Amino acid sequence: MIELSIDGMSVRVPPGTSIMHAAKTVGVDIAKLCATDSLKAFGSCRLCIVQVEGRRGLPASCTTPVEPGMVVRTQTPQVARVRRNVMELYISDHPLDCLTCAANGDCELQDMAGAVGLREVRYGYDGANHLVAEKDESNPYFTFDPTKCIVCSRCVRACDEIQGTFALSITDRGFASKVSAGMNEGFLASECVSCGACVQACPTATLTEKTVIEAGQPDRTVKTTCAYCGVGCSFEAQLKGNDVVRMVPAADGGANEGHSCVKGRFAWGYATHADRVLSPMVRERITDNWRQVSWDEAIDFAATKFASIQRRHGRDAIGGVSSSRCTNEEVYVVQKMIRAAFGNNNIDTCARVCHSPTGYGLKQTFGTAAGTQDFKSVAHADVIVVIGANPTDAHPVFAARMKRRLRQGAKLIVIDPRRIDLVRSPHIRAEHHLQLRPGTNVAVINALAHVIVTEGLMNDAFIDARCDARSYEQWKAFIAQPEQSPEATEAYSGVPAADLRAAARLYATGGNAAIYYGLGVTEHSQGSTMVLGIANLAMVAGQIGRDGTGVNPLRGQNNVQGSCDMGSFPHELPGYRHISDDATRNTFEQAWNVALDPEPGLRIPNMLSLALGGQFRGMFIQGEDLAQSDPNTLHVTSALSAMECVVVQDLFLNETAKYAHVFLPGTAFLEKDGTFTNAERRINRVRPAMPPRTGLHEWEAVCRFASALGYPMHYESAAHIMDEIASLTPTFSGVSFDYLDQVGSVQWPCTADSPLGTRIMHEQQFVRGRGRFLVTQYVPTEERSTRKYPLLLTTGRILSQYNVGTATRRTANTVWHPEDILEIHPHDAEVRGIGTGDGVLLSSRKGDITLHAQVSDRVPEGVVYTTFHHPENAANVVTTEFSDWATNCPEYKVTAVEVQPVD
Ligand code: SF4
Ligand code: SF4
Ligand code: SF4
Ligand code: FES
């Protein structure tokens, strides 16, 4: 520690601390403009000057490190004079419109003018200035008004250091210096991804949210959690009355630490969109018009129908689906209603179609169905492996964190058929891009493990100490077979053997190596096998159980981890305990005062198939758009049409609601009270910024429905639901709303032994005891390219849209992605006579859709790619019924197709 004196006070701080930060530790706030806590010091504004005894001149305190014995004075007449002079210069070239400025009351320039005691501007306001510079209003969410810019570079540095997009620069020199987006082309046309980091960093009104310009400064704040993706960013909802003025990423948010992406930061308007349905509705037939009714009438209507179905067709003829968009508490009551009031286990979740193989694979190998690390852990990784995930689009705030580590020098291996942005982005180049053919994941993961085993790169000490010896020996004998070698698999995986060998060596020997994966791993007929293969790889290299390592599924939806934790699978009660386990079932039976069926219930695909056969007739669908998001749309819609009563609980009349008989209006995240659990197992509070616009919380509607079916269900509040979850789920035993309000957030397991939660799993031993290796035989999918369908279609998401687009299509985000586009390789396009912008017919053996094409070498020859955000494009019309062997997760990522030009 270094000791120095600041304004007569003795200060001890670590070496490398700036004078400005040292002063802050003793309560001295030095005036500043270009410095901010989230960015590296820059030293451009000179407002933070101080006097240092024995040193000439007035050094900037933000860039000057402390030295032993330094004597610093932050307030002297000379310092005050120079600071005032600096401010005079700024203000002499600044519009004098404070009273009408959008930032009035929230402007650092204004604050600093007060702090330095500015009373006059001796230079006057005449002469050259920047007061006529043109505004850039191209971005739909924020304005750039250069007349107010003080060229402090905070925006440029935020874009570089926090977001890593490098969209901004200071162009020209001296008096002509100005902030430019891209090649001086305006924010919308530039590479800017609208994360908002620059807006957040700007100390003036130069970069300002349009909503603030329109509505004025907010007058209250509610801390909550973004409802889009599995990163789970914390935000301050800043409001005026019940109107949101802006969403500001929370600096103390465990997952995001003050950062955001365009969706959470700006695309929240859907929550109060005019399309929302706010009152319950019913109809006898799906061809009838909807009839608005009271909550009581809607619930009685649905309960009467469901009871009648069960009387006539048996207890198992109804079931339901819970939503990963909803809170843990809302999901918990839905699965409880189905088990206790429906009397069966026909509960499934939308996680079925995304990460169900993760649950299966990680439970089998490690003993727990969740990712192993917190997001911060990536800062300790020396090698980062990204498999079948596109973090810059789908998990942008985590991607920004990952990119920071990559810019510091960590090596990157990308395993993906498509050249995702991470492969080549500013200051980042992947060391290896294993551009495999869709459907050959398991062959590639096996080949990586084969290299490690046959080249003797195993971590024997880890395996001996931590893993099950018998399973290891069996697996080792399998993986060492020549058929698993990179040379043998190259022919069908398309990955050059030498590249694969180099990647395997890097993973095993390059220091801490962490794997992050997405739906490109799970949504295959061998999705579960691939998750097992990833776990095998991490264990054989000993890359698990410490910072910078691990196996990390990047969860899609905001609460997909939570909805699985809450017992949404037909075979598992909350906490991943099998329904057939007598002891667990008895605990729930006693707590819920009901007998539970010990047999697992139906999965979504089984419910749909049985509906077509007439055995399954009623479904409760909480916040999921099955008709758009599930594969083989025609099969799904036929099954929905065949049912007697479909109850949809949602914000909007989505595609599925076209087949519904009862519509129960849901609540948007700004109205919810509860918790979401993100991809790092972090339980975040979701606090209501406004009362439910529908008059009822979703959990209240579900409780009333259960009660109408004859099983009385009642809670005082969402906090009481969490208390029940905690009392019945060991990994949640330390969780309550009060506790979360105290500590911010926790990663489960949160128990008496780990009251602050668990950052990293399996540190000393695996949850299941010893890590289990499992043989992962590669079995090619039955979905093959043929002469009729010679191309393979794979799908993914784009940054500005979210899943089936129900929310984002109702925001200005459509400016970036108004429709789904088909990416096709230049060679495949040329032989078909297709150019960028042309209409194309995409056909599979399941159906046809039309799209516009984009010719791009991001996809390899033989592969085409599209997103699935727009119902008009209906990408899932073409996807097939093939699914993962263990979990029925659909094989979205491989569909044999043909593409032809159409008018
Ligand atoms: S736009 Fe804001 S943050 Fe960027 S240089 Fe200008 S004043 Fe500074
Ligand atoms: S919004 Fe984000 S990406 Fe765009 S310029 Fe600002 S910091 Fe960069
Ligand atoms: S990264 Fe995900 S959680 Fe964070 S703001 Fe974006 S959409 Fe929301
Ligand atoms: S705050 Fe130190 S030079 Fe700007």
Short mmCIF file of C-alpha atoms and ligand atoms in Angstrom, two decimals, residues 225-235 249 255-256 259-266 391 393-399 556 558 678 797 799 802, ligand 3:
data_model
loop_
_atom_site.label_atom_id
_atom_site.label_comp_id
_atom_site.label_asym_id
_atom_site.label_seq_id
_atom_site.Cartn_x
_atom_site.Cartn_y
_atom_site.Cartn_z
CA THR A 225 -34.38 -7.27 -14.63
CA CYS A 226 -34.50 -7.33 -18.42
CA ALA A 227 -37.07 -9.78 -19.75
CA TYR A 228 -35.35 -10.67 -23.01
CA CYS A 229 -32.38 -13.01 -22.92
CA GLY A 230 -30.66 -15.36 -20.51
CA VAL A 231 -27.94 -12.86 -19.65
CA GLY A 232 -30.35 -11.33 -17.14
CA CYS A 233 -29.19 -7.71 -17.06
CA SER A 234 -30.27 -5.54 -14.14
CA PHE A 235 -31.85 -2.22 -14.99
CA PRO A 249 -28.42 -0.55 -16.91
CA ALA A 255 -24.68 -10.07 -14.74
CA ASN A 256 -24.16 -6.82 -16.63
CA HIS A 259 -23.84 -2.52 -19.58
CA SER A 260 -26.81 -3.31 -21.82
CA CYS A 261 -27.85 -4.18 -25.34
CA VAL A 262 -30.35 -2.55 -27.64
CA LYS A 263 -33.18 -4.82 -26.51
CA GLY A 264 -33.08 -4.27 -22.76
CA ARG A 265 -31.97 -0.65 -23.01
CA PHE A 266 -34.37 0.58 -25.67
CA PRO A 391 -23.10 -14.36 -28.46
CA ASP A 393 -26.31 -11.35 -31.47
CA ALA A 394 -28.01 -13.56 -28.91
CA HIS A 395 -26.19 -12.74 -25.63
CA PRO A 396 -24.72 -9.34 -26.40
CA VAL A 397 -23.83 -8.13 -22.93
CA PHE A 398 -21.97 -11.33 -22.15
CA ALA A 399 -20.35 -11.09 -25.59
CA GLY A 556 -31.88 -18.33 -24.68
CA ASN A 558 -34.64 -14.67 -19.72
CA ASN A 678 -30.28 -16.28 -15.70
CA ARG A 797 -31.14 -15.18 -34.07
CA LEU A 799 -29.31 -8.92 -32.32
CA TYR A 802 -35.91 -11.68 -30.21
S1 SF4 B 3 -28.09 -8.89 -23.04
FE1 SF4 B 3 -30.06 -9.89 -22.76
S2 SF4 B 3 -30.65 -9.44 -20.66
FE2 SF4 B 3 -29.05 -7.99 -21.23
S3 SF4 B 3 -30.11 -6.17 -22.00
FE3 SF4 B 3 -29.67 -7.48 -23.77
S4 SF4 B 3 -31.48 -8.74 -24.00
FE4 SF4 B 3 -31.58 -7.87 -21.94
#
